[in-house]
PDB file of C-alpha atoms and ligand atoms in Angstrom:
ATOM      1  CA  UNK Q   1      50.601-153.885  -9.361  1.00 41.00           C
ATOM      2  CA  UNK Q   2      47.041-153.412  -9.316  1.00 43.00           C
ATOM      3  CA  UNK Q   3      45.080-156.605 -10.253  1.00 43.00           C
ATOM      4  CA  UNK Q   4      43.419-154.890 -13.571  1.00 46.00           C
ATOM      5  CA  UNK Q   5      47.480-155.120 -14.662  1.00 44.00           C
ATOM      6  CA  UNK Q   6      48.472-158.086 -17.029  1.00 45.00           C
ATOM      7  CA  UNK Q   7      51.003-159.725 -14.724  1.00 43.00           C
ATOM      8  CA  UNK Q   8      54.309-159.872 -16.073  1.00 44.00           C
ATOM      9  CA  UNK Q   9      55.250-163.286 -16.991  1.00 41.00           C
ATOM     10  CA  UNK Q  10      58.315-163.718 -14.396  1.00 41.00           C
ATOM     11  CA  UNK Q  11      59.831-166.744 -12.818  1.00 38.00           C
ATOM     12  CA  UNK Q  12      60.648-165.208  -9.597  1.00 39.00           C
ATOM     13  CA  UNK Q  13      63.386-163.452 -11.509  1.00 43.00           C
ATOM     14  CA  UNK Q  14      63.350-161.414 -13.922  1.00 46.00           C
ATOM     15  CA  UNK Q  15      65.835-162.857 -16.715  1.00 42.00           C
ATOM     16  CA  UNK Q  16      64.371-166.345 -15.973  1.00 44.00           C
ATOM     17  CA  UNK Q  17      61.195-168.375 -18.002  1.00 48.00           C
ATOM     18  CA  UNK Q  18      62.276-166.390 -20.810  1.00 59.00           C
ATOM     19  CA  UNK Q  19      61.253-163.400 -19.604  1.00 84.00           C
ATOM     20  CA  UNK Q  20      62.518-159.942 -20.773  1.00 92.00           C
ATOM     21  CA  UNK Q  21      62.933-157.155 -19.185  1.00 96.00           C
ATOM     22  CA  UNK Q  22      65.091-153.397 -19.711  1.00 98.00           C
ATOM     23  CA  UNK Q  23      67.132-152.617 -16.830  1.00 98.00           C
ATOM     24  CA  UNK Q  24      68.792-149.442 -16.390  1.00 98.00           C
ATOM     25  CA  UNK Q  25      70.865-148.323 -13.690  1.00 98.00           C
ATOM     26  CA  UNK Q  26      72.838-145.039 -13.118  1.00 98.00           C
ATOM     27  CA  UNK Q  27      72.707-143.759 -16.274  1.00 98.00           C
ATOM     28  CA  UNK Q  28      73.744-140.720 -17.360  1.00 98.00           C
ATOM     29  CA  UNK Q  29      74.516-138.035 -20.375  1.00 98.00           C
ATOM     30  CA  UNK Q  30      76.343-135.343 -20.716  1.00 98.00           C
ATOM     31  CA  UNK Q  31      76.827-132.729 -23.897  1.00 97.00           C
ATOM     32  CA  UNK Q  32      79.787-130.634 -23.216  1.00 95.00           C
ATOM     33  CA  UNK Q  33      79.742-130.585 -18.919  1.00 93.00           C
ATOM     34  CA  UNK Q  34      75.665-130.401 -18.963  1.00 97.00           C
ATOM     35  CA  UNK Q  35      74.116-132.886 -17.484  1.00 97.00           C
ATOM     36  CA  UNK Q  36      71.191-133.971 -19.886  1.00 98.00           C
ATOM     37  CA  UNK Q  37      70.689-137.527 -17.921  1.00 98.00           C
ATOM     38  CA  UNK Q  38      71.485-138.074 -14.171  1.00 98.00           C
ATOM     39  CA  UNK Q  39      71.817-141.431 -12.536  1.00 98.00           C
ATOM     40  CA  UNK Q  40      68.997-142.660 -14.031  1.00 98.00           C
ATOM     41  CA  UNK Q  41      67.188-145.901 -12.904  1.00 98.00           C
ATOM     42  CA  UNK Q  42      64.605-147.473 -14.604  1.00 98.00           C
ATOM     43  CA  UNK Q  43      63.457-151.246 -14.706  1.00 97.00           C
ATOM     44  CA  UNK Q  44      60.712-152.163 -17.241  1.00 97.00           C
ATOM     45  CA  UNK Q  45      59.478-155.815 -17.358  1.00 95.00           C
ATOM     46  CA  UNK Q  46      57.919-157.529 -20.334  1.00 94.00           C
ATOM     47  CA  UNK Q  47      54.127-157.372 -20.138  1.00 92.00           C
ATOM     48  CA  UNK Q  48      54.501-153.588 -18.656  1.00 92.00           C
ATOM     49  CA  UNK Q  49      53.279-150.769 -20.493  1.00 95.00           C
ATOM     50  CA  UNK Q  50      55.602-148.033 -19.313  1.00 97.00           C
ATOM     51  CA  UNK Q  51      54.800-144.495 -19.768  1.00 97.00           C
ATOM     52  CA  UNK Q  52      57.749-141.937 -19.528  1.00 97.00           C
ATOM     53  CA  UNK Q  53      56.718-138.475 -18.928  1.00 95.00           C
ATOM     54  CA  UNK Q  54      57.991-135.110 -18.002  1.00 93.00           C
ATOM     55  CA  UNK Q  55      58.834-131.638 -19.041  1.00 91.00           C
ATOM     56  CA  UNK Q  56      60.432-130.677 -22.966  1.00 91.00           C
ATOM     57  CA  UNK Q  57      63.665-131.243 -21.849  1.00 94.00           C
ATOM     58  CA  UNK Q  58      63.490-133.692 -19.453  1.00 95.00           C
ATOM     59  CA  UNK Q  59      66.246-136.012 -20.930  1.00 97.00           C
ATOM     60  CA  UNK Q  60      63.878-138.009 -22.477  1.00 97.00           C
ATOM     61  CA  UNK Q  61      64.750-138.616 -25.994  1.00 96.00           C
ATOM     62  CA  UNK Q  62      68.589-138.599 -24.645  1.00 98.00           C
ATOM     63  CA  UNK Q  63      67.673-141.400 -22.220  1.00 98.00           C
ATOM     64  CA  UNK Q  64      66.505-143.308 -25.547  1.00 98.00           C
ATOM     65  CA  UNK Q  65      69.412-142.111 -27.545  1.00 97.00           C
ATOM     66  CA  UNK Q  66      71.886-143.534 -24.974  1.00 98.00           C
ATOM     67  CA  UNK Q  67      69.943-146.734 -24.801  1.00 98.00           C
ATOM     68  CA  UNK Q  68      69.963-147.451 -28.733  1.00 97.00           C
ATOM     69  CA  UNK Q  69      73.866-146.227 -28.744  1.00 97.00           C
ATOM     70  CA  UNK Q  70      72.904-142.336 -30.217  1.00 97.00           C
ATOM     71  CA  UNK Q  71      74.667-141.054 -27.586  1.00 97.00           C
ATOM     72  CA  UNK Q  72      77.729-141.531 -25.349  1.00 97.00           C
ATOM     73  CA  UNK Q  73      76.674-142.446 -21.547  1.00 98.00           C
ATOM     74  CA  UNK Q  74      77.967-143.592 -18.127  1.00 98.00           C
ATOM     75  CA  UNK Q  75      76.323-146.179 -16.119  1.00 98.00           C
ATOM     76  CA  UNK Q  76      74.345-149.320 -17.219  1.00 98.00           C
ATOM     77  CA  UNK Q  77      71.451-150.236 -19.763  1.00 98.00           C
ATOM     78  CA  UNK Q  78      70.618-153.798 -19.876  1.00 98.00           C
ATOM     79  CA  UNK Q  79      68.179-156.115 -21.492  1.00 97.00           C
ATOM     80  CA  UNK Q  80      67.912-159.004 -20.163  1.00 95.00           C
ATOM     81  CA  UNK Q  81      71.490-159.201 -18.129  1.00 94.00           C
ATOM     82  CA  UNK Q  82      73.069-158.354 -21.461  1.00 96.00           C
ATOM     83  CA  UNK Q  83      74.531-154.652 -21.484  1.00 98.00           C
ATOM     84  CA  UNK Q  84      73.666-152.244 -24.512  1.00 98.00           C
ATOM     85  CA  UNK Q  85      75.918-149.225 -23.376  1.00 98.00           C
ATOM     86  CA  UNK Q  86      79.165-149.077 -25.096  1.00 97.00           C
ATOM     87  CA  UNK Q  87      77.866-151.405 -28.286  1.00 97.00           C
ATOM     88  CA  UNK Q  88      76.988-149.910 -32.007  1.00 97.00           C
ATOM     89  CA  UNK Q  89      73.804-148.715 -32.907  1.00 95.00           C
ATOM     90  CA  UNK Q  90      73.464-151.455 -35.116  1.00 93.00           C
ATOM     91  CA  UNK Q  91      74.546-154.363 -32.593  1.00 96.00           C
ATOM     92  CA  UNK Q  92      72.153-153.094 -30.130  1.00 97.00           C
ATOM     93  CA  UNK Q  93      68.977-153.180 -32.823  1.00 94.00           C
ATOM     94  CA  UNK Q  94      70.242-157.019 -33.424  1.00 93.00           C
ATOM     95  CA  UNK Q  95      70.124-157.610 -30.192  1.00 96.00           C
ATOM     96  CA  UNK Q  96      66.151-156.709 -30.211  1.00 95.00           C
ATOM     97  CA  UNK Q  97      66.062-152.794 -29.434  1.00 97.00           C
ATOM     98  CA  UNK Q  98      63.851-150.926 -31.075  1.00 96.00           C
ATOM     99  CA  UNK Q  99      62.822-147.754 -31.441  1.00 95.00           C
ATOM    100  CA  UNK Q 100      60.627-144.808 -32.887  1.00 93.00           C
ATOM    101  CA  UNK Q 101      62.050-140.928 -33.731  1.00 88.00           C
ATOM    102  CA  UNK Q 102      59.571-137.615 -32.734  1.00 80.00           C
ATOM    103  CA  UNK Q 103      58.967-137.582 -36.427  1.00 79.00           C
ATOM    104  CA  UNK Q 104      58.129-140.753 -38.790  1.00 74.00           C
ATOM    105  CA  UNK Q 105      61.063-142.202 -40.579  1.00 83.00           C
ATOM    106  CA  UNK Q 106      59.717-144.120 -43.493  1.00 92.00           C
ATOM    107  CA  UNK Q 107      60.672-144.386 -47.136  1.00 93.00           C
ATOM    108  CA  UNK Q 108      57.932-142.461 -48.812  1.00 94.00           C
ATOM    109  CA  UNK Q 109      58.132-143.395 -52.100  1.00 94.00           C
ATOM    110  CA  UNK Q 110      57.894-147.283 -51.004  1.00 94.00           C
ATOM    111  CA  UNK Q 111      54.923-149.047 -50.668  1.00 94.00           C
ATOM    112  CA  UNK Q 112      53.472-150.511 -47.074  1.00 96.00           C
ATOM    113  CA  UNK Q 113      55.228-153.630 -47.713  1.00 94.00           C
ATOM    114  CA  UNK Q 114      58.284-152.796 -49.284  1.00 92.00           C
ATOM    115  CA  UNK Q 115      59.061-150.732 -46.013  1.00 94.00           C
ATOM    116  CA  UNK Q 116      58.169-154.102 -44.200  1.00 94.00           C
ATOM    117  CA  UNK Q 117      60.335-156.210 -46.149  1.00 91.00           C
ATOM    118  CA  UNK Q 118      63.509-153.581 -46.139  1.00 90.00           C
ATOM    119  CA  UNK Q 119      62.874-153.707 -42.353  1.00 90.00           C
ATOM    120  CA  UNK Q 120      62.728-157.419 -42.565  1.00 88.00           C
ATOM    121  CA  UNK Q 121      65.938-157.620 -44.596  1.00 82.00           C
ATOM    122  CA  UNK Q 122      67.933-155.889 -41.874  1.00 57.00           C
ATOM    123  CA  UNK Q 123      67.967-159.885 -40.463  1.00 53.00           C
ATOM    124  CA  UNK Q 124      68.153-161.452 -43.734  1.00 54.00           C
ATOM    125  CA  UNK Q 125      71.014-161.770 -46.287  1.00 56.00           C
ATOM    126  CA  UNK Q 126      70.693-160.402 -50.019  1.00 56.00           C
ATOM    127  CA  UNK Q 127      69.839-163.804 -51.837  1.00 57.00           C
ATOM    128  CA  UNK Q 128      66.945-164.681 -48.654  1.00 60.00           C
ATOM    129  CA  UNK Q 129      65.895-161.126 -49.767  1.00 57.00           C
ATOM    130  CA  UNK Q 130      65.473-161.945 -53.653  1.00 60.00           C
ATOM    131  CA  UNK Q 131      64.573-165.421 -53.546  1.00 60.00           C
ATOM    132  CA  UNK Q 132      61.296-164.228 -51.233  1.00 56.00           C
ATOM    133  CA  UNK Q 133      60.969-161.383 -52.977  1.00 57.00           C
ATOM    134  CA  UNK Q 134      57.484-161.989 -54.472  1.00 59.00           C
ATOM    135  CA  UNK Q 135      56.247-163.745 -51.180  1.00 72.00           C
ATOM    136  CA  UNK Q 136      54.945-162.109 -47.968  1.00 80.00           C
ATOM    137  CA  UNK Q 137      56.617-163.248 -45.280  1.00 85.00           C
ATOM    138  CA  UNK Q 138      55.049-164.866 -42.103  1.00 89.00           C
ATOM    139  CA  UNK Q 139      56.183-162.082 -40.256  1.00 91.00           C
ATOM    140  CA  UNK Q 140      54.890-159.098 -42.467  1.00 94.00           C
ATOM    141  CA  UNK Q 141      51.668-160.683 -42.500  1.00 94.00           C
ATOM    142  CA  UNK Q 142      51.402-160.348 -39.270  1.00 94.00           C
ATOM    143  CA  UNK Q 143      52.712-157.330 -38.516  1.00 95.00           C
ATOM    144  CA  UNK Q 144      50.380-155.997 -41.352  1.00 96.00           C
ATOM    145  CA  UNK Q 145      47.530-158.027 -38.839  1.00 94.00           C
ATOM    146  CA  UNK Q 146      48.868-156.459 -35.755  1.00 94.00           C
ATOM    147  CA  UNK Q 147      48.934-152.663 -37.039  1.00 95.00           C
ATOM    148  CA  UNK Q 148      45.811-152.788 -39.094  1.00 94.00           C
ATOM    149  CA  UNK Q 149      47.613-151.870 -42.435  1.00 96.00           C
ATOM    150  CA  UNK Q 150      46.755-154.544 -44.622  1.00 95.00           C
ATOM    151  CA  UNK Q 151      44.541-153.217 -46.838  1.00 96.00           C
ATOM    152  CA  UNK Q 152      47.375-150.261 -47.773  1.00 97.00           C
ATOM    153  CA  UNK Q 153      49.730-152.739 -47.913  1.00 95.00           C
ATOM    154  CA  UNK Q 154      50.302-151.652 -52.062  1.00 95.00           C
ATOM    155  CA  UNK Q 155      50.418-147.812 -51.272  1.00 96.00           C
ATOM    156  CA  UNK Q 156      53.235-145.807 -50.808  1.00 96.00           C
ATOM    157  CA  UNK Q 157      53.832-144.817 -47.284  1.00 96.00           C
ATOM    158  CA  UNK Q 158      54.190-141.400 -48.517  1.00 95.00           C
ATOM    159  CA  UNK Q 159      50.013-141.149 -48.991  1.00 96.00           C
ATOM    160  CA  UNK Q 160      49.442-142.995 -45.503  1.00 94.00           C
ATOM    161  CA  UNK Q 161      48.011-140.455 -42.933  1.00 91.00           C
ATOM    162  CA  UNK Q 162      50.173-139.244 -40.128  1.00 88.00           C
ATOM    163  CA  UNK Q 163      48.699-142.064 -37.410  1.00 90.00           C
ATOM    164  CA  UNK Q 164      49.092-144.900 -40.444  1.00 94.00           C
ATOM    165  CA  UNK Q 165      52.669-143.922 -40.490  1.00 93.00           C
ATOM    166  CA  UNK Q 166      53.356-144.175 -37.015  1.00 93.00           C
ATOM    167  CA  UNK Q 167      52.048-147.310 -36.838  1.00 95.00           C
ATOM    168  CA  UNK Q 168      54.302-148.938 -39.999  1.00 96.00           C
ATOM    169  CA  UNK Q 169      57.115-147.620 -38.155  1.00 96.00           C
ATOM    170  CA  UNK Q 170      56.001-149.694 -35.091  1.00 96.00           C
ATOM    171  CA  UNK Q 171      55.172-153.049 -37.495  1.00 96.00           C
ATOM    172  CA  UNK Q 172      59.093-152.437 -39.075  1.00 95.00           C
ATOM    173  CA  UNK Q 173      60.331-152.684 -35.396  1.00 95.00           C
ATOM    174  CA  UNK Q 174      57.884-156.136 -34.998  1.00 95.00           C
ATOM    175  CA  UNK Q 175      59.322-157.393 -38.361  1.00 94.00           C
ATOM    176  CA  UNK Q 176      62.729-157.055 -37.143  1.00 92.00           C
ATOM    177  CA  UNK Q 177      62.053-158.656 -33.841  1.00 91.00           C
ATOM    178  CA  UNK Q 178      62.565-155.957 -31.752  1.00 95.00           C
ATOM    179  CA  UNK Q 179      61.203-157.169 -28.173  1.00 95.00           C
ATOM    180  CA  UNK Q 180      62.062-153.793 -26.570  1.00 97.00           C
ATOM    181  CA  UNK Q 181      60.170-150.952 -27.945  1.00 97.00           C
ATOM    182  CA  UNK Q 182      61.036-147.388 -27.030  1.00 97.00           C
ATOM    183  CA  UNK Q 183      58.841-145.298 -28.575  1.00 96.00           C
ATOM    184  CA  UNK Q 184      59.077-141.642 -28.693  1.00 95.00           C
ATOM    185  CA  UNK Q 185      55.910-139.632 -28.530  1.00 93.00           C
ATOM    186  CA  UNK Q 186      53.776-141.822 -30.881  1.00 93.00           C
ATOM    187  CA  UNK Q 187      50.488-140.391 -30.826  1.00 93.00           C
ATOM    188  CA  UNK Q 188      51.588-136.402 -31.209  1.00 89.00           C
ATOM    189  CA  UNK Q 189      49.569-134.715 -33.896  1.00 88.00           C
ATOM    190  CA  UNK Q 190      47.249-137.624 -33.711  1.00 91.00           C
ATOM    191  CA  UNK Q 191      43.226-137.068 -34.022  1.00 91.00           C
ATOM    192  CA  UNK Q 192      41.380-138.884 -31.171  1.00 92.00           C
ATOM    193  CA  UNK Q 193      40.559-141.504 -32.772  1.00 93.00           C
ATOM    194  CA  UNK Q 194      44.115-142.518 -34.003  1.00 93.00           C
ATOM    195  CA  UNK Q 195      45.460-142.505 -30.189  1.00 94.00           C
ATOM    196  CA  UNK Q 196      42.613-144.434 -29.533  1.00 95.00           C
ATOM    197  CA  UNK Q 197      43.873-146.871 -32.186  1.00 94.00           C
ATOM    198  CA  UNK Q 198      47.309-146.347 -30.790  1.00 95.00           C
ATOM    199  CA  UNK Q 199      46.576-147.603 -27.113  1.00 96.00           C
ATOM    200  CA  UNK Q 200      44.918-150.636 -28.461  1.00 95.00           C
ATOM    201  CA  UNK Q 201      48.181-151.384 -30.630  1.00 96.00           C
ATOM    202  CA  UNK Q 202      50.146-150.797 -27.898  1.00 96.00           C
ATOM    203  CA  UNK Q 203      48.427-153.049 -26.106  1.00 94.00           C
ATOM    204  CA  UNK Q 204      48.235-155.771 -28.762  1.00 93.00           C
ATOM    205  CA  UNK Q 205      52.088-156.037 -28.877  1.00 93.00           C
ATOM    206  CA  UNK Q 206      53.089-155.243 -25.238  1.00 92.00           C
ATOM    207  CA  UNK Q 207      52.026-158.533 -23.498  1.00 90.00           C
ATOM    208  CA  UNK Q 208      55.084-159.904 -25.422  1.00 92.00           C
ATOM    209  CA  UNK Q 209      57.311-157.363 -24.892  1.00 95.00           C
ATOM    210  CA  UNK Q 210      58.804-154.018 -22.983  1.00 96.00           C
ATOM    211  CA  UNK Q 211      56.850-150.850 -24.339  1.00 97.00           C
ATOM    212  CA  UNK Q 212      58.507-147.485 -23.064  1.00 98.00           C
ATOM    213  CA  UNK Q 213      56.104-144.906 -24.456  1.00 97.00           C
ATOM    214  CA  UNK Q 214      57.294-141.301 -23.972  1.00 96.00           C
ATOM    215  CA  UNK Q 215      54.105-139.037 -24.199  1.00 91.00           C
ATOM    216  CA  UNK Q 216      52.834-135.490 -23.465  1.00 79.00           C
ATOM    217  CA  UNK Q 217      49.277-136.226 -23.407  1.00 81.00           C
ATOM    218  CA  UNK Q 218      47.523-137.191 -20.189  1.00 82.00           C
ATOM    219  CA  UNK Q 219      44.442-138.477 -21.312  1.00 86.00           C
ATOM    220  CA  UNK Q 220      46.078-141.218 -23.241  1.00 92.00           C
ATOM    221  CA  UNK Q 221      48.469-141.730 -20.588  1.00 93.00           C
ATOM    222  CA  UNK Q 222      45.886-142.247 -17.992  1.00 92.00           C
ATOM    223  CA  UNK Q 223      43.771-144.716 -20.809  1.00 94.00           C
ATOM    224  CA  UNK Q 224      46.835-147.057 -21.399  1.00 95.00           C
ATOM    225  CA  UNK Q 225      49.529-146.907 -18.674  1.00 96.00           C
ATOM    226  CA  UNK Q 226      50.004-149.915 -16.239  1.00 94.00           C
ATOM    227  CA  UNK Q 227      52.993-147.870 -14.970  1.00 96.00           C
ATOM    228  CA  UNK Q 228      54.614-144.363 -15.553  1.00 97.00           C
ATOM    229  CA  UNK Q 229      58.079-142.983 -14.796  1.00 97.00           C
ATOM    230  CA  UNK Q 230      58.483-139.254 -14.207  1.00 96.00           C
ATOM    231  CA  UNK Q 231      61.763-137.392 -15.929  1.00 96.00           C
ATOM    232  CA  UNK Q 232      62.470-133.922 -14.706  1.00 95.00           C
ATOM    233  CA  UNK Q 233      65.464-132.071 -15.168  1.00 95.00           C
ATOM    234  CA  UNK Q 234      67.345-135.228 -16.193  1.00 97.00           C
ATOM    235  CA  UNK Q 235      66.615-137.267 -12.980  1.00 97.00           C
ATOM    236  CA  UNK Q 236      63.235-139.684 -12.104  1.00 97.00           C
ATOM    237  CA  UNK Q 237      61.621-137.383 -10.164  1.00 96.00           C
ATOM    238  CA  UNK Q 238      58.495-140.282  -9.435  1.00 96.00           C
ATOM    239  CA  UNK Q 239      57.473-143.516 -10.685  1.00 97.00           C
ATOM    240  CA  UNK Q 240      53.967-145.723 -10.077  1.00 97.00           C
ATOM    241  CA  UNK Q 241      50.739-146.429 -10.992  1.00 96.00           C
ATOM    242  CA  UNK Q 242      48.821-143.333 -13.217  1.00 94.00           C
ATOM    243  CA  UNK Q 243      46.954-142.884  -9.527  1.00 93.00           C
ATOM    244  CA  UNK Q 244      50.505-142.555  -7.593  1.00 95.00           C
ATOM    245  CA  UNK Q 245      52.331-140.409  -9.930  1.00 94.00           C
ATOM    246  CA  UNK Q 246      49.089-138.070 -10.584  1.00 91.00           C
ATOM    247  CA  UNK Q 247      49.312-137.564  -6.706  1.00 92.00           C
ATOM    248  CA  UNK Q 248      52.899-137.152  -6.240  1.00 94.00           C
ATOM    249  CA  UNK Q 249      53.350-133.386  -5.021  1.00 93.00           C
ATOM    250  CA  UNK Q 250      56.109-133.583  -6.547  1.00 93.00           C
ATOM    251  CA  UNK Q 251      55.010-134.427 -10.013  1.00 92.00           C
ATOM    252  CA  UNK Q 252      51.888-131.628  -9.327  1.00 89.00           C
ATOM    253  CA  UNK Q 253      54.984-128.827  -8.822  1.00 89.00           C
ATOM    254  CA  UNK Q 254      56.830-129.713 -11.860  1.00 86.00           C
ATOM    255  CA  UNK Q 255      53.977-129.968 -13.723  1.00 78.00           C
ATOM    256  CA  UNK Q 256      51.650-127.059 -12.827  1.00 66.00           C
ATOM    257  CA  UNK Q 257      54.774-125.141 -13.211  1.00 57.00           C
ATOM    258  CA  UNK Q 258      55.746-125.907 -16.898  1.00 48.00           C
ATOM    259  CA  UNK Q 259      52.242-126.949 -18.730  1.00 46.00           C
ATOM    260  CA  UNK Q 260      48.325-127.236 -17.964  1.00 47.00           C
ATOM    261  CA  UNK Q 261      47.958-130.373 -19.532  1.00 48.00           C
ATOM    262  CA  UNK Q 262      48.959-132.423 -15.954  1.00 49.00           C
ATOM    263  CA  UNK Q 263      46.748-129.231 -14.163  1.00 45.00           C
ATOM    264  CA  UNK Q 264      43.844-130.184 -16.066  1.00 48.00           C
ATOM    265  CA  UNK Q 265      44.505-134.106 -15.683  1.00 48.00           C
ATOM    266  CA  UNK Q 266      45.136-133.655 -12.020  1.00 46.00           C
ATOM    267  CA  UNK Q 267      41.868-131.087 -11.752  1.00 46.00           C
ATOM    268  CA  UNK Q 268      39.464-134.580 -13.553  1.00 45.00           C
ATOM    269  CA  UNK Q 269      41.081-136.500 -11.101  1.00 43.00           C
ATOM    270  CA  UNK Q 270      40.020-135.094  -8.228  1.00 40.00           C
ATOM    271  CA  UNK Q 271      36.999-134.878  -9.638  1.00 40.00           C
ATOM    272  CA  UNK Q 272      36.695-138.388  -9.519  1.00 38.00           C
ATOM    273  CA  UNK Q 273      35.781-139.657  -6.474  1.00 39.00           C
ATOM    274  CA  UNK Q 274      39.277-141.688  -4.798  1.00 38.00           C
ATOM    275  CA  UNK Q 275      37.881-144.887  -3.217  1.00 39.00           C
ATOM    276  CA  UNK Q 276      41.425-146.149  -3.291  1.00 39.00           C
ATOM    277  CA  UNK Q 277      44.083-144.023  -1.825  1.00 39.00           C
ATOM    278  CA  UNK Q 278      46.773-145.989   0.046  1.00 33.00           C
TER     279      UNK Q 278
HETATM  280  N1  ADP H   1      72.658-133.294 -29.135  1.00 96.00           N
HETATM  281  C1  ADP H   1      72.515-132.557 -27.960  1.00 96.00           C
HETATM  282  N2  ADP H   1      73.744-131.456 -27.733  1.00 96.00           N
HETATM  283  C2  ADP H   1      73.391-130.968 -26.514  1.00 96.00           C
HETATM  284  N3  ADP H   1      72.560-130.606 -25.933  1.00 96.00           N
HETATM  285  C3  ADP H   1      71.851-131.433 -25.591  1.00 96.00           C
HETATM  286  C4  ADP H   1      71.337-132.376 -27.038  1.00 96.00           C
HETATM  287  N4  ADP H   1      70.050-133.268 -26.930  1.00 96.00           N
HETATM  288  C5  ADP H   1      69.602-133.176 -26.448  1.00 96.00           C
HETATM  289  N5  ADP H   1      70.282-131.492 -25.158  1.00 96.00           N
HETATM  290  C6  ADP H   1      69.587-131.017 -24.233  1.00 96.00           C
HETATM  291  O1  ADP H   1      69.598-132.086 -22.943  1.00 96.00           O
HETATM  292  C7  ADP H   1      68.165-131.695 -22.655  1.00 96.00           C
HETATM  293  C8  ADP H   1      67.173-133.264 -22.702  1.00 96.00           C
HETATM  294  O2  ADP H   1      66.787-133.002 -23.759  1.00 96.00           O
HETATM  295  P1  ADP H   1      65.419-134.216 -24.526  1.00 96.00           P
HETATM  296  O3  ADP H   1      66.193-135.348 -24.326  1.00 96.00           O
HETATM  297  O4  ADP H   1      65.490-134.302 -26.023  1.00 96.00           O
HETATM  298  O5  ADP H   1      64.286-133.833 -23.773  1.00 96.00           O
HETATM  299  P2  ADP H   1      63.052-134.470 -24.113  1.00 96.00           P
HETATM  300  O6  ADP H   1      62.682-135.396 -24.945  1.00 96.00           O
HETATM  301  O7  ADP H   1      62.409-134.628 -22.632  1.00 96.00           O
HETATM  302  O8  ADP H   1      61.624-133.210 -24.279  1.00 96.00           O
HETATM  303  C9  ADP H   1      67.560-130.741 -23.202  1.00 96.00           C
HETATM  304  O9  ADP H   1      67.890-129.561 -22.018  1.00 96.00           O
HETATM  305  C10 ADP H   1      68.536-130.212 -24.555  1.00 96.00           C
HETATM  306  O10 ADP H   1      68.820-128.993 -25.004  1.00 96.00           O
HETATM  307 MG1   MG H   2      61.802-135.820 -27.008  1.00 96.00          MG
END
């Protein structure tokens, strides 16, 4: 762990002192005999901003689907010691696991505020919702503030820019009190400026939460990841800091064979004088 990484709030033992964590052990997913995810171990602590990278078809989305109950899996996936596998999608959501999809899924005709209110409503009774209809919940104010969508609260979500829709989705997870956020390619299709904004948003919310970001963009990863797990053909290929993972010959092999993205990233890295090779 580098000095610049915000230290996870740990009392010597994950799970003590109110710290949250996601702990995956031996997780496997098969589709009709095809192993999409094989024996994956992954531990992400509160305060970590973990990037999950890997070529197309590596099993990144399937892993998130398994954790959130959308596909059956074997092995174990625990949030702060509570087993998630075998539970229903809504039970897992209620335990504070939130995820976004590769394509944003907001209610386009409804306003930003209404979208957030519906998300918050997942945790409230119909009566409370009715009573509170005219006032804005503190958790919603906070989500508007964190996502920078405050000025757009009355706009229909459908007119938001692509990046803003992703931020709204993240805001919806925040009002649901999700403490583990699994974000599937949140910056795909975003402008450089939107990526930067998203990275800063992830930093703001990441300190108190467990955040896993599936991502292809290597520049974005290098700018914001505090740690990286590389998945390939359903297995964990490598794990560590950005530098460690990029220097791993196994990772170079997989990426150089499939995409130029990390190749360019690696060339950039090599042109930087490396003082700290361990
Ligand atoms: N519902 C499904 N049925 C059969 N195969 C699937 C299903 N979902 C994903 N797969 C396969 O599992 C592998 C991993 O897919 P996916 O998790 O979407 O990869 P990634 O998100 O890393 O690009 C791929 O080979 C994909 O075709
Ligand atoms: Mg995917």
